[in-house]
Short mmCIF file of C-alpha atoms and ligand atoms in Angstrom, two decimals:
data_model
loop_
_atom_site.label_atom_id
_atom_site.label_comp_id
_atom_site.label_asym_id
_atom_site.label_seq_id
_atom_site.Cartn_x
_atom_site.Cartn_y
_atom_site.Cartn_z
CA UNK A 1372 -0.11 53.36 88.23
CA UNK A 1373 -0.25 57.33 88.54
CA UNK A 1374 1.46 59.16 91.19
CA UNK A 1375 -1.00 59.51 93.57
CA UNK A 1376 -1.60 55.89 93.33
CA UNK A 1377 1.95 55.15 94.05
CA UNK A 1378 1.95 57.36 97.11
CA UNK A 1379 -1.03 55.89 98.53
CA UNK A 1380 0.49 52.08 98.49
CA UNK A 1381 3.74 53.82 99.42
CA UNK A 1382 1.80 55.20 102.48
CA UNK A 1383 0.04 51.93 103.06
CA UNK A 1384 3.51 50.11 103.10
CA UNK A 1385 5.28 52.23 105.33
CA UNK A 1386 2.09 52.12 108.04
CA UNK A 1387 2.06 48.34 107.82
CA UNK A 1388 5.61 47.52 108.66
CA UNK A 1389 5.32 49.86 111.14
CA UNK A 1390 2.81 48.39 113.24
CA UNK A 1391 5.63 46.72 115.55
CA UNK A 1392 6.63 49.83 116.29
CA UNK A 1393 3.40 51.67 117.01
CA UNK A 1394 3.00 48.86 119.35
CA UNK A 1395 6.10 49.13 120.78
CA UNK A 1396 5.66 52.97 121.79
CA UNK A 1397 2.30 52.35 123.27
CA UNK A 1398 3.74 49.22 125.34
CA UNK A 1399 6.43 50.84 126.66
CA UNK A 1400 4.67 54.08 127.68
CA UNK A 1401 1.85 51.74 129.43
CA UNK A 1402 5.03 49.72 130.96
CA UNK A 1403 6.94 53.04 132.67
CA UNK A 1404 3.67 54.58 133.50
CA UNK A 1405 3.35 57.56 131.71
CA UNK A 1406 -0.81 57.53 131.66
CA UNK A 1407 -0.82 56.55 134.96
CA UNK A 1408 0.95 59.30 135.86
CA UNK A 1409 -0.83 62.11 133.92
CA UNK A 1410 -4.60 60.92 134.44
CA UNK A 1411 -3.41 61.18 138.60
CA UNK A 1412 -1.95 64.38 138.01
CA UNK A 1413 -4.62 65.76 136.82
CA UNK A 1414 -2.73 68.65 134.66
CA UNK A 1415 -1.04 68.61 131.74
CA UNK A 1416 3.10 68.10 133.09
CA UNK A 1417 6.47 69.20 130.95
CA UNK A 1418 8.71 65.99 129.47
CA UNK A 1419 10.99 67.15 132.36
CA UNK A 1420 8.49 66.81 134.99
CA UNK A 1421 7.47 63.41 133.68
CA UNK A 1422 10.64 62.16 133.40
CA UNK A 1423 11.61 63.21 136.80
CA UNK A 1424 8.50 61.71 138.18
CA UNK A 1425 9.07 58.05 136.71
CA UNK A 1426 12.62 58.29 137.15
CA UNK A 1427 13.57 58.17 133.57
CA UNK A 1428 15.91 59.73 130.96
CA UNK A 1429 15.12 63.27 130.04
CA UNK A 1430 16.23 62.84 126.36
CA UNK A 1431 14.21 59.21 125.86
CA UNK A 1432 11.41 60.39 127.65
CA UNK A 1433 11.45 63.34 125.73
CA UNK A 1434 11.56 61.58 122.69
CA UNK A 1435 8.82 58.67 123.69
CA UNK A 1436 6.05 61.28 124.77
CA UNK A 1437 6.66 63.20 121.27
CA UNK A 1438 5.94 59.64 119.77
CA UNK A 1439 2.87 59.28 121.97
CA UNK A 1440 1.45 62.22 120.46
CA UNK A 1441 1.46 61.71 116.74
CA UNK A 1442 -0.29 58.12 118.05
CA UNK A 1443 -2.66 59.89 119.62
CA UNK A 1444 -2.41 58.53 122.45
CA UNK A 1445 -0.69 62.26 124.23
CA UNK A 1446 -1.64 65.43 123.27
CA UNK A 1447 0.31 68.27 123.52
CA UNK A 1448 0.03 72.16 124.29
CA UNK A 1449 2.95 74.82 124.47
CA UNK A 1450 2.99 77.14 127.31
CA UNK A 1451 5.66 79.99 127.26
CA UNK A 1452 7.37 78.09 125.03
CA UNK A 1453 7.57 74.75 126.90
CA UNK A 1454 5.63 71.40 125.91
CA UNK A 1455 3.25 69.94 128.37
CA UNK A 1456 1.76 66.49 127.65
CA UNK A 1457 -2.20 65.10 129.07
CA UNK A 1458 -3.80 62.24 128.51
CA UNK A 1459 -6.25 61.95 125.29
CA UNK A 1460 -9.38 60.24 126.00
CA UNK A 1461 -8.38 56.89 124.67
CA UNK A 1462 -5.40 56.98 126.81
CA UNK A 1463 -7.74 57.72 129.86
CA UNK A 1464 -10.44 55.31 128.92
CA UNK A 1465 -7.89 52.33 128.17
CA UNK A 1466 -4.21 52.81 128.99
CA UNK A 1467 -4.40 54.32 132.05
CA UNK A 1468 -3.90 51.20 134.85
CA UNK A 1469 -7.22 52.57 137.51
CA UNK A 1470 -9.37 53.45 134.40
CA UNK A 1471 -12.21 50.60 134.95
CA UNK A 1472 -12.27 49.91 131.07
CA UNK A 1473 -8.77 49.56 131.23
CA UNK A 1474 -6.59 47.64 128.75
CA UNK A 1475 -3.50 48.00 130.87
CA UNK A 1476 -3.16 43.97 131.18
CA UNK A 1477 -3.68 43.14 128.13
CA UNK A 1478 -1.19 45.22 126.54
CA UNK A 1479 1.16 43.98 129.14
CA UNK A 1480 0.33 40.17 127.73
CA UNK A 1481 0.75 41.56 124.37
CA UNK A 1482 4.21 43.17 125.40
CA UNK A 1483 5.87 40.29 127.50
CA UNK A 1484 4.47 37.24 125.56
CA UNK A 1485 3.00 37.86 122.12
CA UNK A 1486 5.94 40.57 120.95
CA UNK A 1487 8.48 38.06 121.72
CA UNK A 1488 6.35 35.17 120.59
CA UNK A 1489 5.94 36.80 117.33
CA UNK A 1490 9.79 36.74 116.23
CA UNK A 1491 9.06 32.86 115.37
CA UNK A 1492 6.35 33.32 113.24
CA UNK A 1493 8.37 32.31 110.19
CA UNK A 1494 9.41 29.10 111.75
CA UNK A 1495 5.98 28.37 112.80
CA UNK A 1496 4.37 28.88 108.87
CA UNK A 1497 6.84 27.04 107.67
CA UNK A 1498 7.27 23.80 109.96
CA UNK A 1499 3.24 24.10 110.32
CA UNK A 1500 3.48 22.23 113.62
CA UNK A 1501 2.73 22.78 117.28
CA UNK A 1502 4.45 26.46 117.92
CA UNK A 1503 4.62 26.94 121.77
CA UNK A 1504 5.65 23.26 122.15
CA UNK A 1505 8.96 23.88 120.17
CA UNK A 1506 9.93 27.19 119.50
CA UNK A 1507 9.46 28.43 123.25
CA UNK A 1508 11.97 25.70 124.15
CA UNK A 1509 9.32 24.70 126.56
CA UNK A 1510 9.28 21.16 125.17
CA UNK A 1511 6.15 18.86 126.39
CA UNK A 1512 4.23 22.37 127.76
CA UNK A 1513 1.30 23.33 126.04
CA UNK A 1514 0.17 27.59 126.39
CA UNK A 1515 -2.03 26.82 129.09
CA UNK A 1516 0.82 24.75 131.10
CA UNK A 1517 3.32 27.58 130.33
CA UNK A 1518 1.02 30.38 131.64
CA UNK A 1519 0.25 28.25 134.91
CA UNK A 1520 3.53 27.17 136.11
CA UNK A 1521 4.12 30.41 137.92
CA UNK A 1522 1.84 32.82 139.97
CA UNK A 1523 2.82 35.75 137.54
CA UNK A 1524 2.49 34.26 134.56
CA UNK A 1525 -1.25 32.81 135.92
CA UNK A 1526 -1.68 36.44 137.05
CA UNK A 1527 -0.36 38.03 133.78
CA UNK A 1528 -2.57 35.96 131.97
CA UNK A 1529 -5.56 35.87 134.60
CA UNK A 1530 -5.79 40.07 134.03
CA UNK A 1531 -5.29 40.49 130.69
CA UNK A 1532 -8.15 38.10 129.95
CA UNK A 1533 -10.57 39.82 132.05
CA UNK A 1534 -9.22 43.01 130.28
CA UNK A 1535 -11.92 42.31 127.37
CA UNK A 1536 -14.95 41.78 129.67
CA UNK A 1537 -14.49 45.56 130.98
CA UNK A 1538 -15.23 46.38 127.93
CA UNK A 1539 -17.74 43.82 126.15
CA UNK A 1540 -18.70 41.61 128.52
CA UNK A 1541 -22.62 43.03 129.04
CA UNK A 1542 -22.47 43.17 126.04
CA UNK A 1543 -21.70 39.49 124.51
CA UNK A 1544 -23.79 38.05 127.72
CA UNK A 1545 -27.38 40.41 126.50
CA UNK A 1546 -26.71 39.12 122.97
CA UNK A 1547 -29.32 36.33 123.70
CA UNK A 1548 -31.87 36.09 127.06
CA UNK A 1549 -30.17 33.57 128.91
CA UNK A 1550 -32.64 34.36 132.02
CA UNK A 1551 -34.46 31.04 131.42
CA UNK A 1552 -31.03 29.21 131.71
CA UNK A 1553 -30.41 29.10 135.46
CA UNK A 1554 -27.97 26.40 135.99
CA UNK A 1555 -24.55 27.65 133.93
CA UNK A 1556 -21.68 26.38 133.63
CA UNK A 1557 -18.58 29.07 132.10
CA UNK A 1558 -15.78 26.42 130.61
CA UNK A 1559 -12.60 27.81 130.63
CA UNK A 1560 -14.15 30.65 132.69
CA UNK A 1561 -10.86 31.81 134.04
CA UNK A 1562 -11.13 34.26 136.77
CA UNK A 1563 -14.65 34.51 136.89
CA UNK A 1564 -14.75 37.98 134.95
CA UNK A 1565 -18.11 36.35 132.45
CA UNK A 1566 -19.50 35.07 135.40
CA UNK A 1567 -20.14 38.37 137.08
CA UNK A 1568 -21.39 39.85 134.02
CA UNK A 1569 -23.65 37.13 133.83
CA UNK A 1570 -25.16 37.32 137.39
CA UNK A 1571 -25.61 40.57 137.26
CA UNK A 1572 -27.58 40.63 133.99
CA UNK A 1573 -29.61 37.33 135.06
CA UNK A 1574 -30.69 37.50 138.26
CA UNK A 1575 -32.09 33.78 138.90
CA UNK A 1576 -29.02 32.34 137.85
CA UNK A 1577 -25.75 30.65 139.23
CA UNK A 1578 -22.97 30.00 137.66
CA UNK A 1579 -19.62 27.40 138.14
CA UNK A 1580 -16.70 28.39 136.41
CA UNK A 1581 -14.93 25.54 135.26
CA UNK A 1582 -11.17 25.68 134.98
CA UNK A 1583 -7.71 23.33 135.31
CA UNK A 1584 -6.76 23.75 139.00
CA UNK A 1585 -3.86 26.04 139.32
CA UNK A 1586 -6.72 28.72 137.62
CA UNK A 1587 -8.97 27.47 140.04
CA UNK A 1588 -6.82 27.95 143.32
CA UNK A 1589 -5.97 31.37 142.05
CA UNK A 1590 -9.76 32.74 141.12
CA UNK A 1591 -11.35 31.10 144.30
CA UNK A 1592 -8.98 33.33 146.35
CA UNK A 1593 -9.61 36.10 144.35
CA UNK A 1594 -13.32 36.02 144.33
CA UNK A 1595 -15.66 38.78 145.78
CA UNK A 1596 -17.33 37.17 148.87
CA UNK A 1597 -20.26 39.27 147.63
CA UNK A 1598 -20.54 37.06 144.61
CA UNK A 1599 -19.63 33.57 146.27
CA UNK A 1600 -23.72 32.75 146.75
CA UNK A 1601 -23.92 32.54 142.82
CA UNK A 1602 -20.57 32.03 141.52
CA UNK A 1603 -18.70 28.79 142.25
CA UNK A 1604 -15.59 27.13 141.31
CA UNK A 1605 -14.99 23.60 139.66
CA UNK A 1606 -11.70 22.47 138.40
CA UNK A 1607 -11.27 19.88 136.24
CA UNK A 1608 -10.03 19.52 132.36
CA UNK A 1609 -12.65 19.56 130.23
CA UNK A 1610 -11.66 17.42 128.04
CA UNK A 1611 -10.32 13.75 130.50
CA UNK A 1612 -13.02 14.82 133.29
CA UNK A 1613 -16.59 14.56 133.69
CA UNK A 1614 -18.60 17.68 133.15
CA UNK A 1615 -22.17 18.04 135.12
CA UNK A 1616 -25.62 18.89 133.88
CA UNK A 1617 -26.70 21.71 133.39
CA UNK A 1618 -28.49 24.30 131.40
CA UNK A 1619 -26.21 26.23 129.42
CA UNK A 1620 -22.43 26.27 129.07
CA UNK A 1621 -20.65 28.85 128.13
CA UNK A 1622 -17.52 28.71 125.37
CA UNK A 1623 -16.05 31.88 125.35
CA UNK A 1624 -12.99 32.34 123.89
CA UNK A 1625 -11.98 28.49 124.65
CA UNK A 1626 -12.66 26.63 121.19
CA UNK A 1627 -10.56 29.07 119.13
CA UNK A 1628 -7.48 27.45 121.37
CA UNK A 1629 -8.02 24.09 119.97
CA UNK A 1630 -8.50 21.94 116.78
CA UNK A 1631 -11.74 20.93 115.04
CA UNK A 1632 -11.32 17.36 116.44
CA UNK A 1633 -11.24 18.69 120.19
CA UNK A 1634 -13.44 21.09 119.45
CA UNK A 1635 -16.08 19.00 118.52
CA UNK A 1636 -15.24 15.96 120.82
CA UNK A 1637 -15.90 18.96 123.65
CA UNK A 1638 -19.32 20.19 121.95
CA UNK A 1639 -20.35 16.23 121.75
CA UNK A 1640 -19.60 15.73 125.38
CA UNK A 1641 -21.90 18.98 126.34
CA UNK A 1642 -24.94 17.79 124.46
CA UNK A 1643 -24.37 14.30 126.23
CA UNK A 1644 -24.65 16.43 129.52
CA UNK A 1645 -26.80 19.19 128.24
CA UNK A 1646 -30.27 19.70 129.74
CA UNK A 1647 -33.37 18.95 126.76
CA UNK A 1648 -33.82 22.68 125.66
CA UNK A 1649 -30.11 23.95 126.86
CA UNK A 1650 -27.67 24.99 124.85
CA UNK A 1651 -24.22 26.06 124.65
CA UNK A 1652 -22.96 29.83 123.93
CA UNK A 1653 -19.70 30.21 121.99
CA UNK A 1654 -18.42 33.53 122.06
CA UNK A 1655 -15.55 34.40 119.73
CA UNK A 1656 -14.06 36.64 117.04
CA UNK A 1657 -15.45 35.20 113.66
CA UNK A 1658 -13.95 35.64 110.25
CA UNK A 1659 -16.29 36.54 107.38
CA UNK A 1660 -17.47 33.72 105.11
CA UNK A 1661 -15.33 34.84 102.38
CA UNK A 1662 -12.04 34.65 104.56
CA UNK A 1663 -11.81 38.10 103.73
CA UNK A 1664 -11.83 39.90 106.82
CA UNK A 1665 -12.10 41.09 109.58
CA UNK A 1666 -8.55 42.72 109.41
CA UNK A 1667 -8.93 42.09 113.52
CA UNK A 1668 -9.67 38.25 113.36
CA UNK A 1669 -6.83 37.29 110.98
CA UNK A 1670 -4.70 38.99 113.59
CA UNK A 1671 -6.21 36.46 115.89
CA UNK A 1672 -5.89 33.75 113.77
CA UNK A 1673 -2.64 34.12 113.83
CA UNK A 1674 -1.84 34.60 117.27
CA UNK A 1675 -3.49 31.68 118.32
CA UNK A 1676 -0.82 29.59 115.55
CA UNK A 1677 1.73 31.16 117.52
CA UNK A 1678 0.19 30.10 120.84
CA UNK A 1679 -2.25 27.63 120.81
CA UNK A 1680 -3.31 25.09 118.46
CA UNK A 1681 -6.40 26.70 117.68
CA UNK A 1682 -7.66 29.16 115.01
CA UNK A 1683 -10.45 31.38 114.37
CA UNK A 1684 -13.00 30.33 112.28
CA UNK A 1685 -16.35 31.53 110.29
CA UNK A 1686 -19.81 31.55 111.72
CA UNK A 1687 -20.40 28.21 109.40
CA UNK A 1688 -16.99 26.36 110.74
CA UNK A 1689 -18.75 27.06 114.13
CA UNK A 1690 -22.14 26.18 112.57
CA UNK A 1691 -21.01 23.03 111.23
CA UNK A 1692 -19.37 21.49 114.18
CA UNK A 1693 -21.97 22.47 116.36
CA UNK A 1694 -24.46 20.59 114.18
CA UNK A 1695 -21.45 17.36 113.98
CA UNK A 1696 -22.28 17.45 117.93
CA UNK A 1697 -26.23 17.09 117.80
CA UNK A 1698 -27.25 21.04 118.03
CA UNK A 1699 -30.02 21.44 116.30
CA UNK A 1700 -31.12 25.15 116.34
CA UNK A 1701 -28.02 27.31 115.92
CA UNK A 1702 -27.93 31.11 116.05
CA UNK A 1703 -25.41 33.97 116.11
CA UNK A 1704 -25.15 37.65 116.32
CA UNK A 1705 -22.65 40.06 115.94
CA UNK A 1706 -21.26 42.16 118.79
CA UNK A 1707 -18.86 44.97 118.16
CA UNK A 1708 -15.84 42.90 118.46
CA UNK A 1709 -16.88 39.19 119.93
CA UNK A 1710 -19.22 37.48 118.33
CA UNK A 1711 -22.45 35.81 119.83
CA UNK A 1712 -23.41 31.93 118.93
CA UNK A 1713 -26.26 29.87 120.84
CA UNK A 1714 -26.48 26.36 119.84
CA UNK A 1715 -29.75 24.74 121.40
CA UNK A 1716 -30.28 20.96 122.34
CA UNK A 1717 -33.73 19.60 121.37
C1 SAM B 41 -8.22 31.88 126.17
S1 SAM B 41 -8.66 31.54 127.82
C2 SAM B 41 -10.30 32.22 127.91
C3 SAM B 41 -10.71 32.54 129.31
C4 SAM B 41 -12.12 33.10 129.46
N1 SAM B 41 -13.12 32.21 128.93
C5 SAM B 41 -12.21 34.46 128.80
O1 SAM B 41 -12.77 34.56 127.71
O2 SAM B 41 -11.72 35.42 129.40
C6 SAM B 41 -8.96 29.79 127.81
C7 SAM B 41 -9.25 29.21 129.18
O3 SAM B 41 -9.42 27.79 129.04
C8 SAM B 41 -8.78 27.16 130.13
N2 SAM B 41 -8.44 25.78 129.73
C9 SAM B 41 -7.52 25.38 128.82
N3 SAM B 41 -7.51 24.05 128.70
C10 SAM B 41 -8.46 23.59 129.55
C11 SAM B 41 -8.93 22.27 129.87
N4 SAM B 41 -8.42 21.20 129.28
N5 SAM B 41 -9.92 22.15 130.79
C12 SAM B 41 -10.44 23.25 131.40
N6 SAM B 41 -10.05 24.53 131.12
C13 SAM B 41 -9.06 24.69 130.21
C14 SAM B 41 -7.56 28.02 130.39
O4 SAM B 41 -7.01 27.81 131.67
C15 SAM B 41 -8.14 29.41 130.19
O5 SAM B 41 -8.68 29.93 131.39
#
């Protein structure tokens, strides 16, 4: 291997294993406000100035906004000799809490739950066995039991969801023209966050978001009155209760949480219930065919064997057990980061 060779893997190394860290920075800067602050202020401030506004340490503050700015996520100008720190655009766009495509919540989710999570990732590869169940010492609670048995963790979880849908929500719901579907139901719709995308894009349509009850209680109080003609609330478990007719239900980032067996036990059940000419729209990260790539949805993958009992899959795994459940015509497109499939029933 030549030199430059060697640096380059050197390079690639050092970036790698410091992706915790990276993380960790941007985390802790979204935690003690730091973008809030500077997108209200409106002007570039000294470390001083921030620090004294958060109530923090000079010298760690100091030392935490430097670090901000070789991530790019601060930038920095000297004036008469004194550094004063302003937002970069990503930071406005995403970090920053009252930005409307804000990723605030989800980094939060990332910070308080995944970080942590993370540290039994060894255990979890090599027992190869239900993660959460175990290693959480939360013995007999699944993820979804865990994140409901408290109004903050439902909340904590509730936000960073919707996070995503700020961003690609018109997105994954114009993939296809849904406006012939008008009865929909959104399974494992959480908060609601799909739903509104969806109403807003198809105008003769109404929507039930479908979710175990403590999600339920929490969205229907949350709901915009505005919306409460065309958005209602069900709760039920998809899998033990009854699901009603309808036109087209809507999968989005639900199967990826569960095995193939429940996976397609769940897709047979909705083409029992499905409407002739209905269909059912997954939306997910997919990997490539080849398994190799994207970098993004092996991430995934493994999150959801530290959470869930799920994985991601390739647009054929999804293919095939969409077929195993009677869809005949299956489609899928590619959105930036989710992934569009429509399976239709005959
Ligand atoms: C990963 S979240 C996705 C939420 C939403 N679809 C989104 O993309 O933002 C999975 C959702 O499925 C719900 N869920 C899990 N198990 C369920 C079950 N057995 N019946 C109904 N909903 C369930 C969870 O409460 C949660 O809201």
């Amino acid at each position: 291997m030549s030199v430059t060779e060697d640096t380059e893997t050197i390079r690639t190394l050092f970036r790698q294993q410091h992706g915790f860290l990276m993380s960790k920075i941007m985390f802790t800067a979204c935690e003690l406000g730091v973008f809030d602050l500077l997108l209200e202020s409106g002007e570039p401030l000294s470390s001083g100035a921030i620090a004294e506004r958060l109530g923090t340490s000079p010298s760690g503050t100091e030392r935490l906004l430097e670090a901000c700015v070789s991530l790019k996520l601060l930038r920095m100008e000297r004036k008469d000799s004194e550094g004063l720190y302003g937002n970069t655009n990503l930071a406005n766009l995403c970090l920053a809490k009252s930005s409307p495509k804000s990723q605030y919540h989800y980094l939060k989710f990332q910070s308080e739950v995944i970080y942590p999570g993370l540290q039994f990732l060894t255990d979890i590869v090599r027992e190869g066995k239900g993660p959460f169940k175990t290693t959480h010492g939360m013995l007999q609670k699944s993820f979804f039991e865990a994140s409901c048995s408290s109004e903050e963790k439902l909340q904590r979880f509730s936000d960073a969801m919707d996070d995503a849908w700020s961003l690609y929500g018109r997105e994954v719901m114009s993939a296809f023209n849904l406006s012939h579907f008008s009865l929909i139901y959104d399974l494992g719709g959480g908060s609601g966050a799909l739903a509104k995308e969806c109403i807003s894009l198809y105008p003769n349509s109404t929507i039930t978001v479908f979710d175990l009850h403590k999600v339920v209680e929490r969205a229907k109080k949350h709901s915009m009155s505005s919306n409460k003609m065309r958005i209602t609330f069900k709760e039920g478990d998809f899998f033990k209760d009854p699901v009603p007719e309808a036109d087209l239900y809507i999968l989005a980032r639900t199967l990826h949480d569960w095995q193939d067996e429940k996976c397609l036990q769940l897709l047979t059940k909705l083409h029992q219930v499905c409407r002739p000419g209905g269909g059912v729209l997954v939306i997910e990260m997919l990997l490539n065919e080849d398994r190799c790539g994207p970098f993004e949805a092996h991430l995934h993958s493994i999150l959801m064997l530290v959470l869930t009992e799920g994985k991601e899959r390739t647009p054929s795994e999804y293919k095939a057990l969409y077929t195993a459940a009677g869809f005949k015509e299956v489609q899928h497109k590619k959105g930036s980061r989710y992934s569009i499939i429509l399976g239709r029933k005959q």
